[in-house]
PDB file of C-alpha atoms in Angstrom:
ATOM      1  CA  MET A   1      -0.061  -0.123   0.291  1.00 91.00           C
ATOM      2  CA  ILE A   2       1.155   3.548  -0.587  1.00 93.00           C
ATOM      3  CA  ILE A   3       0.791   5.733   1.789  1.00 95.00           C
ATOM      4  CA  LYS A   4       0.168   9.531  -0.102  1.00 93.00           C
ATOM      5  CA  SER A   5       0.748  12.028   2.641  1.00 93.00           C
ATOM      6  CA  THR A   6       0.103  12.688   6.665  1.00 93.00           C
ATOM      7  CA  GLU A   7      -3.547  13.078   6.382  1.00 95.00           C
ATOM      8  CA  HIS A   8      -3.427   9.585   4.975  1.00 95.00           C
ATOM      9  CA  LEU A   9      -1.266   8.263   7.300  1.00 96.00           C
ATOM     10  CA  ARG A  10      -3.778   9.844  10.186  1.00 96.00           C
ATOM     11  CA  SER A  11      -6.314   8.054   8.777  1.00 96.00           C
ATOM     12  CA  ILE A  12      -4.818   4.742   8.822  1.00 96.00           C
ATOM     13  CA  SER A  13      -3.589   5.332  12.469  1.00 97.00           C
ATOM     14  CA  ASP A  14      -7.354   6.353  13.253  1.00 97.00           C
ATOM     15  CA  LYS A  15      -8.804   3.088  11.807  1.00 96.00           C
ATOM     16  CA  ILE A  16      -5.888   1.248  13.631  1.00 96.00           C
ATOM     17  CA  ALA A  17      -6.819   2.880  16.957  1.00 96.00           C
ATOM     18  CA  ASP A  18     -10.416   2.238  16.208  1.00 95.00           C
ATOM     19  CA  LYS A  19      -9.787  -2.150  16.431  1.00 93.00           C
ATOM     20  CA  VAL A  20      -7.236  -2.063  19.026  1.00 92.00           C
ATOM     21  CA  SER A  21      -7.536  -3.166  22.448  1.00 89.00           C
ATOM     22  CA  GLU A  22      -5.869  -3.594  25.457  1.00 86.00           C
ATOM     23  CA  ASP A  23      -3.009  -5.878  25.906  1.00 84.00           C
ATOM     24  CA  ASP A  24      -2.507  -5.544  21.686  1.00 91.00           C
ATOM     25  CA  CYS A  25       0.762  -4.846  20.368  1.00 93.00           C
ATOM     26  CA  ILE A  26       1.711  -2.202  17.374  1.00 95.00           C
ATOM     27  CA  PHE A  27       5.488  -2.957  16.190  1.00 96.00           C
ATOM     28  CA  LEU A  28       6.414  -0.582  13.759  1.00 97.00           C
ATOM     29  CA  ILE A  29       9.417  -1.026  11.611  1.00 96.00           C
ATOM     30  CA  GLY A  30      11.622   1.262   9.404  1.00 96.00           C
ATOM     31  CA  GLU A  31      14.237   3.551   9.036  1.00 94.00           C
ATOM     32  CA  ILE A  32      14.871   6.896  10.435  1.00 92.00           C
ATOM     33  CA  GLY A  33      12.188   9.478   9.111  1.00 92.00           C
ATOM     34  CA  VAL A  34       9.886   7.354   7.259  1.00 95.00           C
ATOM     35  CA  GLY A  35       6.725   8.202  10.257  1.00 95.00           C
ATOM     36  CA  LYS A  36       6.851   5.479  13.248  1.00 95.00           C
ATOM     37  CA  THR A  37       6.889   8.336  15.891  1.00 94.00           C
ATOM     38  CA  THR A  38       4.243  10.411  13.792  1.00 95.00           C
ATOM     39  CA  PHE A  39       2.392   7.257  13.149  1.00 97.00           C
ATOM     40  CA  THR A  40       2.018   7.127  16.677  1.00 96.00           C
ATOM     41  CA  ARG A  41       1.022  10.613  17.641  1.00 96.00           C
ATOM     42  CA  TYR A  42      -1.921  10.157  15.305  1.00 97.00           C
ATOM     43  CA  PHE A  43      -2.724   6.985  16.822  1.00 97.00           C
ATOM     44  CA  ILE A  44      -2.399   8.468  20.901  1.00 97.00           C
ATOM     45  CA  ASN A  45      -4.123  11.887  19.841  1.00 97.00           C
ATOM     46  CA  TYR A  46      -6.936  10.115  18.392  1.00 97.00           C
ATOM     47  CA  LEU A  47      -7.165   7.831  21.091  1.00 96.00           C
ATOM     48  CA  GLN A  48      -7.637  11.137  23.297  1.00 96.00           C
ATOM     49  CA  LYS A  49      -9.553  12.904  21.650  1.00 96.00           C
ATOM     50  CA  LYS A  50     -11.966  10.196  21.239  1.00 95.00           C
ATOM     51  CA  LYS A  51     -12.457   9.300  24.826  1.00 94.00           C
ATOM     52  CA  GLY A  52     -12.446  13.081  25.649  1.00 94.00           C
ATOM     53  CA  VAL A  53      -8.830  13.292  27.502  1.00 93.00           C
ATOM     54  CA  LYS A  54      -6.947  16.558  26.310  1.00 93.00           C
ATOM     55  CA  GLN A  55      -4.869  15.821  23.794  1.00 93.00           C
ATOM     56  CA  THR A  56      -0.940  15.647  24.773  1.00 92.00           C
ATOM     57  CA  GLU A  57       2.334  16.517  22.688  1.00 91.00           C
ATOM     58  CA  VAL A  58       3.455  13.341  21.645  1.00 91.00           C
ATOM     59  CA  LEU A  59       7.472  12.825  21.256  1.00 84.00           C
ATOM     60  CA  SER A  60       9.805  10.157  20.411  1.00 83.00           C
ATOM     61  CA  PRO A  61      10.998   8.185  23.496  1.00 79.00           C
ATOM     62  CA  THR A  62      14.307   7.771  21.741  1.00 76.00           C
ATOM     63  CA  PHE A  63      16.466   8.783  24.605  1.00 77.00           C
ATOM     64  CA  ASN A  64      14.077   7.984  27.259  1.00 81.00           C
ATOM     65  CA  LEU A  65      12.861   4.612  26.006  1.00 86.00           C
ATOM     66  CA  LEU A  66       9.439   5.108  27.048  1.00 88.00           C
ATOM     67  CA  TYR A  67       6.331   7.227  27.321  1.00 90.00           C
ATOM     68  CA  GLU A  68       3.103   6.684  28.739  1.00 91.00           C
ATOM     69  CA  TYR A  69      -0.232   7.646  28.324  1.00 94.00           C
ATOM     70  CA  GLU A  70      -3.487   7.300  30.166  1.00 92.00           C
ATOM     71  CA  ILE A  71      -6.212   7.734  28.557  1.00 93.00           C
ATOM     72  CA  LYS A  72      -8.764   7.090  31.088  1.00 91.00           C
ATOM     73  CA  ASN A  73      -9.171   3.794  31.653  1.00 88.00           C
ATOM     74  CA  LEU A  74      -6.534   2.724  29.050  1.00 91.00           C
ATOM     75  CA  LYS A  75      -2.401   2.699  29.237  1.00 92.00           C
ATOM     76  CA  VAL A  76      -0.548   2.936  26.262  1.00 94.00           C
ATOM     77  CA  MET A  77       2.997   2.521  26.395  1.00 92.00           C
ATOM     78  CA  HIS A  78       5.080   3.837  23.263  1.00 93.00           C
ATOM     79  CA  TYR A  79       8.571   2.368  23.116  1.00 91.00           C
ATOM     80  CA  ASP A  80      11.625   2.857  21.229  1.00 90.00           C
ATOM     81  CA  LEU A  81      13.776   0.755  20.831  1.00 90.00           C
ATOM     82  CA  TYR A  82      16.401   2.366  18.992  1.00 90.00           C
ATOM     83  CA  ARG A  83      19.031   3.193  21.067  1.00 86.00           C
ATOM     84  CA  ILE A  84      18.812  -1.062  22.811  1.00 86.00           C
ATOM     85  CA  LYS A  85      21.507  -3.308  21.763  1.00 84.00           C
ATOM     86  CA  ASN A  86      21.352  -7.001  23.029  1.00 82.00           C
ATOM     87  CA  LYS A  87      18.674  -9.214  24.241  1.00 78.00           C
ATOM     88  CA  LYS A  88      19.975  -8.119  28.239  1.00 80.00           C
ATOM     89  CA  GLU A  89      18.687  -4.673  27.408  1.00 80.00           C
ATOM     90  CA  LEU A  90      15.642  -5.592  26.471  1.00 78.00           C
ATOM     91  CA  THR A  91      14.925  -7.947  29.324  1.00 77.00           C
ATOM     92  CA  GLN A  92      15.666  -5.363  31.886  1.00 76.00           C
ATOM     93  CA  LEU A  93      13.179  -3.161  30.530  1.00 75.00           C
ATOM     94  CA  GLY A  94      10.152  -5.171  31.104  1.00 74.00           C
ATOM     95  CA  ILE A  95       8.026  -4.669  28.515  1.00 76.00           C
ATOM     96  CA  PHE A  96       5.986  -7.978  28.342  1.00 70.00           C
ATOM     97  CA  GLY A  97       6.075  -8.751  32.578  1.00 65.00           C
ATOM     98  CA  GLU A  98       3.307  -9.903  34.140  1.00 56.00           C
ATOM     99  CA  GLY A  99       0.147  -7.719  35.018  1.00 57.00           C
ATOM    100  CA  ILE A 100       1.238  -4.763  32.520  1.00 65.00           C
ATOM    101  CA  ASN A 101      -1.834  -4.161  30.989  1.00 77.00           C
ATOM    102  CA  SER A 102      -1.520  -1.616  28.217  1.00 88.00           C
ATOM    103  CA  ILE A 103      -1.602  -1.193  24.383  1.00 93.00           C
ATOM    104  CA  LYS A 104       2.335  -1.304  23.468  1.00 92.00           C
ATOM    105  CA  ILE A 105       3.583   0.502  20.502  1.00 95.00           C
ATOM    106  CA  ILE A 106       7.528  -0.549  19.735  1.00 93.00           C
ATOM    107  CA  GLU A 107       9.134   1.324  17.337  1.00 94.00           C
ATOM    108  CA  TRP A 108      12.624  -0.538  16.214  1.00 93.00           C
ATOM    109  CA  PRO A 109      11.207  -3.910  17.762  1.00 92.00           C
ATOM    110  CA  GLU A 110      14.150  -6.315  15.778  1.00 87.00           C
ATOM    111  CA  LEU A 111      15.564  -7.485  19.562  1.00 84.00           C
ATOM    112  CA  VAL A 112      11.969  -8.766  20.539  1.00 85.00           C
ATOM    113  CA  GLU A 113      11.606 -12.322  20.448  1.00 77.00           C
ATOM    114  CA  THR A 114       8.639 -13.106  22.420  1.00 72.00           C
ATOM    115  CA  ASN A 115       5.475 -14.967  20.645  1.00 73.00           C
ATOM    116  CA  LEU A 116       2.911 -12.032  21.272  1.00 79.00           C
ATOM    117  CA  ALA A 117      -0.931 -13.244  20.468  1.00 79.00           C
ATOM    118  CA  ASN A 118      -2.297 -10.031  19.208  1.00 87.00           C
ATOM    119  CA  ARG A 119       0.732  -8.190  17.433  1.00 91.00           C
ATOM    120  CA  LEU A 120       0.054  -6.165  14.313  1.00 94.00           C
ATOM    121  CA  GLU A 121       3.275  -4.931  12.174  1.00 94.00           C
ATOM    122  CA  LEU A 122       3.864  -1.822  10.127  1.00 96.00           C
ATOM    123  CA  HIS A 123       6.607  -1.898   7.801  1.00 96.00           C
ATOM    124  CA  LEU A 124       7.061   1.726   6.453  1.00 97.00           C
ATOM    125  CA  LYS A 125      10.029   2.270   3.815  1.00 96.00           C
ATOM    126  CA  HIS A 126      10.650   5.086   2.074  1.00 95.00           C
ATOM    127  CA  SER A 127       9.112   5.720  -1.337  1.00 91.00           C
ATOM    128  CA  ASP A 128      11.180   6.614  -4.534  1.00 90.00           C
ATOM    129  CA  ASN A 129       8.007   9.990  -4.231  1.00 89.00           C
ATOM    130  CA  GLU A 130       9.682  12.054  -1.272  1.00 87.00           C
ATOM    131  CA  ASN A 131       5.923  13.072  -0.067  1.00 87.00           C
ATOM    132  CA  GLU A 132       4.950   8.891  -0.201  1.00 92.00           C
ATOM    133  CA  ARG A 133       5.879   5.878   1.991  1.00 95.00           C
ATOM    134  CA  GLU A 134       5.195   2.282   1.089  1.00 95.00           C
ATOM    135  CA  LEU A 135       3.296  -0.010   4.287  1.00 95.00           C
ATOM    136  CA  ASN A 136       3.147  -3.895   4.501  1.00 94.00           C
ATOM    137  CA  VAL A 137       1.158  -4.495   7.329  1.00 94.00           C
ATOM    138  CA  GLU A 138       1.157  -8.309   8.943  1.00 92.00           C
ATOM    139  CA  GLY A 139      -1.399  -9.265  11.599  1.00 91.00           C
ATOM    140  CA  TYR A 140      -1.245 -11.783  14.399  1.00 90.00           C
ATOM    141  CA  GLY A 141      -3.635 -13.648  16.700  1.00 89.00           C
ATOM    142  CA  LYS A 142      -7.169 -11.114  16.401  1.00 88.00           C
ATOM    143  CA  TRP A 143      -5.357  -8.959  13.355  1.00 90.00           C
ATOM    144  CA  LYS A 144      -4.256 -12.091  11.399  1.00 87.00           C
ATOM    145  CA  GLU A 145      -7.371 -11.195   9.296  1.00 83.00           C
ATOM    146  CA  ILE A 146      -7.211  -7.279   9.099  1.00 80.00           C
ATOM    147  CA  ASN A 147      -8.733  -6.381   5.937  1.00 73.00           C
ATOM    148  CA  LYS A 148      -5.923  -4.145   4.263  1.00 75.00           C
ATOM    149  CA  ASN A 149      -8.179  -2.202   1.828  1.00 73.00           C
ATOM    150  CA  GLU A 150     -10.331  -0.909   4.744  1.00 76.00           C
ATOM    151  CA  LEU A 151      -6.744   1.258   6.274  1.00 77.00           C
TER     152      LEU A 151
END
């Protein structure tokens, strides 16, 4: 699929946010500057607006590794694993620990080996047109049957 604009990316993130539930995980895979954090910003701000919560600034957690967003009864954990260099560091973060009920959005998930039941992978690539992006969607668990044409 070709994403033609930031508005198109916003539309895709809104549609995914409408289908997401607690304990889902979204992997954002792609090079620097391809739109991973922009997707997350649209996703979180849409959920905030939908639940009547003031929209907040959504930044890349590259240096903090994690930003958490409490949206009424919903928790969104936004991870950026770019600086994580090995599986030991990843394990110490405790992303998938017991009792952590939240939507997890993970940028740079390449070191994650946990087999997550309900995972949506968004593979973003730069396109020949600098204003467009290529998007490949892979779903697992409840996301397996996602209709990519609805995005």
